[in-house]
Coordinates of C-alpha atoms and ligand atoms in Angstrom, one line a residue:
M1 CA 18.6 19.0 1.1
N2 CA 21.7 16.7 1.3
N3 CA 22.1 13.9 -1.2
G4 CA 20.8 11.2 1.1
A5 CA 17.6 13.1 1.8
K6 CA 17.2 13.8 -1.9
S7 CA 17.5 10.2 -2.9
A8 CA 15.1 9.2 -0.1
E9 CA 12.5 11.2 -2.1
F10 CA 13.2 9.1 -5.2
P11 CA 10.7 6.4 -6.1
I12 CA 11.1 2.6 -5.7
G13 CA 11.2 0.8 -9.1
V14 CA 9.2 -2.4 -9.3
F15 CA 9.1 -4.6 -12.3
D16 CA 7.3 -7.8 -13.4
S17 CA 6.6 -9.7 -16.6
G18 CA 3.1 -8.2 -16.6
L19 CA 0.5 -7.3 -14.1
G20 CA 1.1 -10.0 -11.5
G21 CA 3.7 -7.9 -9.8
L22 CA 0.9 -5.6 -8.6
T23 CA 0.5 -8.1 -5.7
V24 CA 3.9 -6.9 -4.6
V25 CA 3.0 -3.2 -5.2
K26 CA -0.1 -3.7 -3.0
E27 CA 2.0 -5.0 -0.1
I28 CA 4.6 -2.3 -0.5
I29 CA 1.9 0.4 -0.4
H30 CA 0.4 -1.3 2.6
H31 CA 3.7 -1.4 4.6
L32 CA 5.2 1.8 3.2
P33 CA 2.3 4.1 2.3
N34 CA 4.5 7.2 1.9
E35 CA 6.8 5.7 -0.7
R36 CA 6.5 6.5 -4.4
I37 CA 6.5 3.6 -6.8
V38 CA 7.3 3.4 -10.5
Y39 CA 6.0 0.1 -11.8
F40 CA 7.0 -1.5 -15.1
G41 CA 4.9 -4.4 -16.5
D42 CA 6.4 -6.1 -19.5
T43 CA 3.0 -6.8 -21.0
A44 CA 4.4 -7.0 -24.5
R45 CA 6.6 -9.9 -23.6
V46 CA 4.7 -11.8 -20.9
P47 CA 4.8 -14.7 -19.9
Y48 CA 8.3 -15.1 -18.6
G49 CA 7.5 -18.4 -16.9
T50 CA 8.3 -20.5 -19.9
K51 CA 11.3 -18.6 -21.3
S52 CA 15.0 -19.3 -21.0
A53 CA 17.4 -17.7 -18.6
E54 CA 19.2 -15.8 -21.4
T55 CA 16.0 -14.2 -22.6
I56 CA 14.9 -13.3 -19.0
I57 CA 18.3 -11.7 -18.2
R58 CA 18.1 -9.6 -21.4
Y59 CA 14.6 -8.4 -20.6
S60 CA 15.4 -7.7 -17.0
R61 CA 18.5 -5.7 -17.9
E62 CA 16.5 -3.6 -20.4
I63 CA 13.8 -2.9 -17.8
V64 CA 16.3 -1.8 -15.1
R65 CA 17.7 0.7 -17.6
V66 CA 14.2 2.1 -18.2
L67 CA 13.6 2.4 -14.4
L68 CA 16.9 4.2 -13.9
E69 CA 15.6 6.9 -16.3
Y70 CA 12.9 7.5 -13.6
K71 CA 15.7 8.0 -10.9
V72 CA 14.6 5.0 -8.8
K73 CA 16.5 4.6 -5.5
M74 CA 16.0 0.8 -5.5
V75 CA 14.7 -1.9 -7.8
V76 CA 12.3 -4.7 -6.7
V77 CA 12.2 -7.7 -9.0
A78 CA 8.6 -8.6 -8.3
C79 CA 8.6 -11.5 -10.8
N80 CA 9.6 -14.8 -9.3
T81 CA 10.8 -16.1 -12.7
A82 CA 13.1 -13.0 -13.2
S83 CA 14.2 -13.2 -9.6
S84 CA 15.2 -16.9 -10.1
L85 CA 17.0 -16.4 -13.4
A86 CA 18.3 -12.8 -13.7
L87 CA 18.7 -11.3 -10.2
D88 CA 22.3 -12.4 -9.6
V89 CA 23.4 -11.0 -13.0
I90 CA 21.6 -7.6 -12.8
K91 CA 22.8 -7.1 -9.2
K92 CA 26.4 -7.3 -10.4
E93 CA 25.7 -5.0 -13.4
F94 CA 23.9 -2.1 -11.7
D95 CA 25.0 0.1 -8.9
L96 CA 21.8 0.4 -6.8
P97 CA 20.1 -1.9 -4.4
I98 CA 18.1 -4.7 -6.2
L99 CA 15.9 -7.1 -4.3
G100 CA 14.2 -10.2 -5.5
V101 CA 11.3 -12.3 -4.1
I102 CA 13.1 -15.6 -3.7
E103 CA 15.2 -15.0 -0.6
P104 CA 12.4 -13.3 1.5
G105 CA 10.0 -16.2 0.7
A106 CA 12.6 -18.9 1.4
R107 CA 13.5 -17.3 4.8
K108 CA 10.0 -17.1 5.9
A109 CA 9.3 -20.7 5.0
V110 CA 12.4 -21.8 6.9
A111 CA 11.2 -19.8 9.9
V112 CA 7.7 -21.3 10.0
T113 CA 8.1 -24.9 9.0
R114 CA 7.9 -27.4 11.9
S115 CA 8.1 -30.7 10.0
R116 CA 10.9 -29.5 7.8
R117 CA 8.9 -30.4 4.7
V118 CA 8.4 -27.4 2.5
G119 CA 6.5 -27.1 -0.8
V120 CA 7.1 -24.6 -3.6
I121 CA 4.7 -23.9 -6.4
A122 CA 5.8 -21.6 -9.2
T123 CA 6.1 -21.2 -13.0
S124 CA 7.9 -23.9 -15.0
S125 CA 11.1 -21.7 -15.4
T126 CA 11.2 -20.9 -11.7
V127 CA 10.9 -24.6 -10.7
K128 CA 13.4 -25.6 -13.3
S129 CA 15.9 -23.0 -11.9
G130 CA 15.8 -24.8 -8.5
R131 CA 16.4 -21.4 -6.8
Y132 CA 13.8 -21.7 -4.1
A133 CA 15.0 -25.2 -3.2
A134 CA 18.6 -24.1 -3.2
K135 CA 18.0 -21.1 -1.0
I136 CA 15.9 -23.1 1.5
V137 CA 18.6 -25.9 1.8
E138 CA 21.3 -23.2 2.1
L139 CA 19.4 -21.9 5.1
D140 CA 18.7 -25.3 6.6
K141 CA 20.0 -28.4 5.0
K142 CA 17.7 -30.7 6.9
I143 CA 14.6 -29.3 5.0
A144 CA 13.1 -31.5 2.3
V145 CA 11.7 -29.4 -0.6
T146 CA 9.1 -30.5 -3.0
S147 CA 8.6 -28.2 -6.1
T148 CA 5.7 -28.3 -8.5
A149 CA 5.1 -26.1 -11.6
C150 CA 1.5 -24.9 -11.8
P151 CA 1.4 -23.1 -15.2
L152 CA -2.4 -23.1 -15.5
F153 CA -2.8 -20.9 -12.4
V154 CA -1.7 -17.7 -14.2
P155 CA -4.4 -17.7 -16.8
L156 CA -7.0 -18.8 -14.3
V157 CA -6.2 -15.8 -12.1
E158 CA -6.2 -13.4 -15.1
E159 CA -9.6 -14.8 -16.0
G160 CA -10.7 -13.9 -12.4
W161 CA -11.5 -17.5 -11.5
F162 CA -10.4 -17.2 -7.9
D163 CA -13.1 -19.4 -6.5
H164 CA -14.2 -21.4 -9.6
A165 CA -14.8 -25.1 -9.6
V166 CA -12.3 -25.5 -12.4
T167 CA -9.6 -23.8 -10.3
Y168 CA -10.3 -26.2 -7.4
R169 CA -10.0 -29.2 -9.8
V170 CA -6.7 -27.9 -11.3
A171 CA -5.3 -27.2 -7.8
E172 CA -6.3 -30.7 -6.7
E173 CA -4.4 -32.1 -9.7
Y174 CA -1.3 -30.1 -9.2
L175 CA -1.1 -30.4 -5.4
G176 CA -1.8 -34.1 -5.0
G177 CA 1.9 -35.0 -4.9
M178 CA 2.6 -32.1 -2.4
K179 CA -0.1 -33.4 -0.1
K180 CA 1.3 -36.9 -0.2
K181 CA 4.7 -35.5 0.8
K182 CA 2.9 -34.0 3.9
V183 CA 4.5 -30.5 3.5
D184 CA 3.4 -28.2 6.3
T185 CA 4.5 -25.0 4.5
L186 CA 3.8 -24.0 0.9
I187 CA 5.6 -21.1 -0.8
L188 CA 3.4 -19.2 -3.3
G189 CA 6.3 -18.7 -5.7
C190 CA 4.6 -16.7 -8.4
T191 CA 3.1 -13.2 -8.5
H192 CA -0.4 -14.5 -9.3
Y193 CA -0.8 -17.1 -6.6
P194 CA -1.6 -14.9 -3.6
L195 CA -4.9 -14.4 -5.3
L196 CA -5.6 -18.1 -5.0
K197 CA -5.0 -18.3 -1.3
G198 CA -8.6 -19.3 -0.7
V199 CA -8.5 -22.3 -3.0
L200 CA -5.0 -23.3 -1.9
H201 CA -6.0 -23.2 1.8
E202 CA -9.0 -25.4 1.0
V203 CA -7.0 -27.9 -1.1
M204 CA -4.0 -28.1 1.2
G205 CA -6.0 -28.1 4.5
P206 CA -5.8 -25.8 7.5
K207 CA -2.6 -27.1 8.9
V208 CA -0.5 -26.0 5.9
Q209 CA 0.9 -22.5 6.1
L210 CA 1.0 -20.5 2.9
V211 CA 4.0 -18.2 2.5
D212 CA 3.1 -15.2 0.4
S213 CA 6.4 -14.0 -1.2
A214 CA 4.8 -10.6 -2.1
M215 CA 4.3 -9.8 1.5
E216 CA 7.7 -11.0 2.6
V217 CA 9.5 -8.9 0.0
A218 CA 7.6 -5.8 1.1
L219 CA 8.9 -6.3 4.6
Q220 CA 12.4 -6.7 3.3
V221 CA 12.1 -3.5 1.2
K222 CA 11.2 -1.6 4.4
D223 CA 14.2 -3.1 6.3
E224 CA 16.5 -2.3 3.5
L225 CA 15.3 1.3 3.1
V226 CA 15.7 1.9 6.9
R227 CA 19.1 0.3 6.9
R228 CA 20.3 2.5 4.0
R229 CA 18.6 5.6 5.4
L230 CA 16.5 5.9 2.2
L231 CA 13.0 5.8 3.7
R232 CA 10.9 8.7 2.4
T233 CA 10.3 11.1 5.2
R234 CA 7.4 13.2 3.8
L235 CA 4.2 12.2 5.6
E236 CA 2.0 12.2 2.6
P237 CA 0.8 9.3 0.5
G238 CA 3.2 8.5 -2.3
R239 CA 2.1 9.0 -5.9
H240 CA 2.7 6.1 -8.2
Q241 CA 3.4 5.7 -11.9
F242 CA 2.6 2.7 -14.0
I243 CA 4.3 1.8 -17.3
V244 CA 3.6 -1.1 -19.6
S245 CA 5.2 -2.3 -22.8
D246 CA 1.9 -3.1 -24.6
E247 CA -1.4 -1.4 -25.0
P248 CA -2.4 -0.1 -21.5
R249 CA -6.2 -0.7 -21.6
Q250 CA -6.1 -4.4 -20.7
F251 CA -3.7 -3.7 -17.9
E252 CA -5.9 -0.9 -16.5
H253 CA -8.9 -3.3 -16.7
L254 CA -7.3 -6.2 -14.8
A255 CA -5.1 -4.1 -12.4
S256 CA -7.9 -3.6 -9.9
R257 CA -8.0 -7.4 -9.3
F258 CA -4.4 -7.3 -8.2
L259 CA -4.3 -3.9 -6.5
G260 CA -7.8 -3.7 -5.0
G261 CA -8.2 -0.3 -6.6
G262 CA -8.3 1.2 -10.1
I263 CA -5.4 2.6 -12.0
K264 CA -5.6 5.3 -14.6
N265 CA -3.1 7.0 -16.9
V266 CA -0.9 4.0 -17.5
R267 CA 1.9 5.0 -19.8
R268 CA 3.2 2.9 -22.6
Y269 CA 6.9 2.3 -23.2
I270 CA 7.9 1.3 -26.7
Y271 CA 11.0 -0.8 -27.1
V272 CA 13.3 0.5 -29.9
Ligands
DGL301 N1 5.3 -13.0 -13.0 C1 5.6 -14.4 -13.2 C2 6.2 -15.0 -12.0 O1 6.1 -14.5 -10.9 C3 4.3 -15.1 -13.6 C4 3.8 -14.7 -15.0 C5 4.7 -15.1 -16.1 O2 4.9 -16.3 -16.4 O3 5.3 -14.2 -16.7 O4 6.9 -16.0 -12.1

């Protein structure tokens, strides 16, 4: 086996602040069923969505180091907040391909908008960073971007209230301004939001396209592996490993909501 073939066998590292990044894992498994994945959920330090750039950069750096111990061939920053605040820094510090979710989501939105009015919903830190808006405008400066932080969506999803009256009420409240701006495309800029597609469709109306950044990043992972000749060639379903930084039971319990299937034998990583 030459070196290229060997590293193609290595897993893809994916990390998130907690379990939301499993929406990205689900899409990667769907598009690349033979790939192996090592997932790290920083459940001891979640949420990232309210923390500073300095803290998120430190956390992200530590997690990439852990993933490197598993010989990953690529790192996917599934967390929108970490992608907004830490991606540029860790890309410079580590010598392997690192992809985030902002650019793929922004590209898709630019490709599908007709009215050139795009909305972004995300955590407070992602919105404050302005990264989605900056990327969209870099791609097409005629696009007007409206961004809204929706911090209550994360706990509602973790509570399993995908179709609950309270979730509709909260969505109406958050998205009122977005509707007034008549956006025709809405980026779901947080790992948890793809699980609220039903509510968001209903509240925004059928003419607004929802851009799922989890799906878009999975497609970019595929392109990138092909381009670098790192696609796993064995025709057997990849085995995955899940690591969390807090007690694994709660993660195992909620994971099926995000992945659509159960997870067992989640490992615990203890920071020293
Ligand atoms: N994973 C985070 C994101 O996509 C949401 C949860 C958190 O705040 O940590 O921004």
